[in-house]
mmCIF file of C-alpha atoms in Angstrom:
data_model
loop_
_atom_site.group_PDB
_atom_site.id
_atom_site.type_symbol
_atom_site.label_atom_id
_atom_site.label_comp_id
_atom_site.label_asym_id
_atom_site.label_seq_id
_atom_site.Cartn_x
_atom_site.Cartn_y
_atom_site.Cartn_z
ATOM 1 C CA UNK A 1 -15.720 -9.142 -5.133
ATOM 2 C CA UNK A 2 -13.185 -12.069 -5.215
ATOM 3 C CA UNK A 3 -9.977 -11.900 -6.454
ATOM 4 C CA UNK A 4 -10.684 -14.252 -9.613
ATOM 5 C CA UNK A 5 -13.422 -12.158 -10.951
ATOM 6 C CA UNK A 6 -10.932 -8.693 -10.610
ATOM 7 C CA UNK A 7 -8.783 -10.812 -12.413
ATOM 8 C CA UNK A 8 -11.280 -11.679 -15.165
ATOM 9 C CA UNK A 9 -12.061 -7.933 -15.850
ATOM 10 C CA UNK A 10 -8.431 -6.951 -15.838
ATOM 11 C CA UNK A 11 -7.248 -6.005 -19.128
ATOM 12 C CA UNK A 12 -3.924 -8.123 -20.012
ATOM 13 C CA UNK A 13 -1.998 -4.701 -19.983
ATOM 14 C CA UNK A 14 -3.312 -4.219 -16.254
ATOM 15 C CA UNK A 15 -2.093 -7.921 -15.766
ATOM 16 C CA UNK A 16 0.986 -7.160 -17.001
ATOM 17 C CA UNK A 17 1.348 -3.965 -15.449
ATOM 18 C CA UNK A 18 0.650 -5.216 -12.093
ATOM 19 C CA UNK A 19 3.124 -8.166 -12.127
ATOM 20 C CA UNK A 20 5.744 -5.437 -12.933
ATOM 21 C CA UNK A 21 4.220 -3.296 -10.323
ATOM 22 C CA UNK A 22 4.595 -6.823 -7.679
ATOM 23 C CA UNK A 23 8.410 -7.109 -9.120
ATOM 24 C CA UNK A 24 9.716 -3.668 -8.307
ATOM 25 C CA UNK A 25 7.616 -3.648 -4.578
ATOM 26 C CA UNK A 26 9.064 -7.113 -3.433
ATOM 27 C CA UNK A 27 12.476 -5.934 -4.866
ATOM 28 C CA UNK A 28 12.522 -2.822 -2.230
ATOM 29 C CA UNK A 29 11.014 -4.747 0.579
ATOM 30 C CA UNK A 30 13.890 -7.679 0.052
ATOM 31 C CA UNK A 31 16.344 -5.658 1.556
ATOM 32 C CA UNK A 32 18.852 -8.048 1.814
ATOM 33 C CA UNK A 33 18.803 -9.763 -1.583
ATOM 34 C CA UNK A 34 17.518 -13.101 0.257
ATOM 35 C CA UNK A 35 14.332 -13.756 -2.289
ATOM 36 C CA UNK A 36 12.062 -13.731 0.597
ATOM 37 C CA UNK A 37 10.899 -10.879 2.658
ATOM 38 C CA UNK A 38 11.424 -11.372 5.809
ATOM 39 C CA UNK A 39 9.366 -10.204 9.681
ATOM 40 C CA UNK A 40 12.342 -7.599 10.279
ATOM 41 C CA UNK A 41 11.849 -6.375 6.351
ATOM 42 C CA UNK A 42 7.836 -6.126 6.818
ATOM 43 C CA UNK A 43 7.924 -4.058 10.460
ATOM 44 C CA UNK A 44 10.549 -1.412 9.059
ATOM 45 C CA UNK A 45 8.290 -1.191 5.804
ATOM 46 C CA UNK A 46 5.079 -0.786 8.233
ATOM 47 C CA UNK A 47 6.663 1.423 10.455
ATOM 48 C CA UNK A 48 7.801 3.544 7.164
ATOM 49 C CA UNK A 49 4.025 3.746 6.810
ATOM 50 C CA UNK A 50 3.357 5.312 10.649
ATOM 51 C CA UNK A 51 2.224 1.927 11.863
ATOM 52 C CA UNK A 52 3.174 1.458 15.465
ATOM 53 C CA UNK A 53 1.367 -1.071 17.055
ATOM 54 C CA UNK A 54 3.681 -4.207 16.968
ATOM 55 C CA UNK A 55 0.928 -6.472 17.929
ATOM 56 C CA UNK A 56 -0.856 -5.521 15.120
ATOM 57 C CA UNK A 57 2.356 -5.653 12.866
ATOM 58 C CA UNK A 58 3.113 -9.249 14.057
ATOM 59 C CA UNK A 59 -0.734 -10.393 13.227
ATOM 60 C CA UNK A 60 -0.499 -8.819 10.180
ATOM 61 C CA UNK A 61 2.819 -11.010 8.988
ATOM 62 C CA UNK A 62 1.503 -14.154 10.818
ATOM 63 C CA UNK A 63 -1.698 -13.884 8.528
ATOM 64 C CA UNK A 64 0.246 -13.108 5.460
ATOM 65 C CA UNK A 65 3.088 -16.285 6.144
ATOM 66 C CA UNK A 66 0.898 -18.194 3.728
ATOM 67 C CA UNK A 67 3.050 -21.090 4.287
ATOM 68 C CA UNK A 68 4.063 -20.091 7.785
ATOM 69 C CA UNK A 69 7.805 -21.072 7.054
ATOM 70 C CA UNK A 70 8.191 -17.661 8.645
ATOM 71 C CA UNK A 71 8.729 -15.379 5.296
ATOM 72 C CA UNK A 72 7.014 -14.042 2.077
ATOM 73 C CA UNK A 73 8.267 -15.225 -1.001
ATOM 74 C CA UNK A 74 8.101 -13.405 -4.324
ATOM 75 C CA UNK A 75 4.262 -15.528 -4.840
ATOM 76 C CA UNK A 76 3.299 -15.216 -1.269
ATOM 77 C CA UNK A 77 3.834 -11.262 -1.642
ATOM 78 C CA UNK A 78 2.060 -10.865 -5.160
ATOM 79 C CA UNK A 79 -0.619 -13.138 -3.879
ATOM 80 C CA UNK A 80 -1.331 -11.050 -0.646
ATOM 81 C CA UNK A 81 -0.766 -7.730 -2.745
ATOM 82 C CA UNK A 82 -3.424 -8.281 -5.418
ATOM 83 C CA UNK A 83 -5.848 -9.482 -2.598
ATOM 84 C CA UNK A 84 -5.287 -6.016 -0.501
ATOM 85 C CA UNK A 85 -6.703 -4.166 -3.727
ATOM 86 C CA UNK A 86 -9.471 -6.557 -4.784
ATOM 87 C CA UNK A 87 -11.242 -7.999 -1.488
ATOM 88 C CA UNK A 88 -13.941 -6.154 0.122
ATOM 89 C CA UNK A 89 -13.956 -9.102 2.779
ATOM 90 C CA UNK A 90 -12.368 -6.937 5.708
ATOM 91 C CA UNK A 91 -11.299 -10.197 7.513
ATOM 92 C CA UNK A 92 -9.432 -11.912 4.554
ATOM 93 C CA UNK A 93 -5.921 -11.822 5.406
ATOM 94 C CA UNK A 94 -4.955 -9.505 2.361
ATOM 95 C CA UNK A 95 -6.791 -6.944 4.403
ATOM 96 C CA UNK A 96 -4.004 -6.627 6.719
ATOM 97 C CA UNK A 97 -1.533 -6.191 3.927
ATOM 98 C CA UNK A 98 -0.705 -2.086 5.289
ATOM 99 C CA UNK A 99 -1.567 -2.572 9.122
ATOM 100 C CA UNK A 100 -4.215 -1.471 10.688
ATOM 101 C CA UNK A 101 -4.872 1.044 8.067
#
């Protein structure tokens, strides 16, 4: 299932809900106030997680650098978020979100 059609059979509370959900997330993951999350900011939240393969860590960021300007932003991370939960395609970049989880 694609993203836009999740979206279509989200209730607007869910919507809401999971912008709010988005906000707080990127908020902990921007540890240093900067408005983007950065590589260093993405391995300590992956390694939080038991991830340990830094090749697979560095993959996962490259594939989620939407822009490859070499952070998230706020819409970069929201984008790549939602897409983790509504994707089945196990190669869309989303999919890498956690890891190799």
């Amino acid at each position: 299932m694609q993203q836009s059609q999740v979206r279509e059979k989200m209730q607007p509370s869910q919507i809401e809900k999971n912008q709010e959900v988005n906000k707080l997330m990127f908020d902990c993951l921007d540890i240093d106030g900067s408005g983007t999350i950065s590589f260093k900011e993405y391995e300590i939240l992956l390694k939080a997680l038991g991830e340990t393969n830094e090749e697979s860590i560095k993959r996962g960021f490259e594939n989620m650098d939407l822009n490859k300007n070499g952070s998230r932003s706020r819409d970069e991370y929201a984008k790549i978020r939602s897409g983790y939960f509504s994707s089945d395609d196990p190669e869309y970049a989303s999919r890498l979100f956690y890891g190799s989880f």
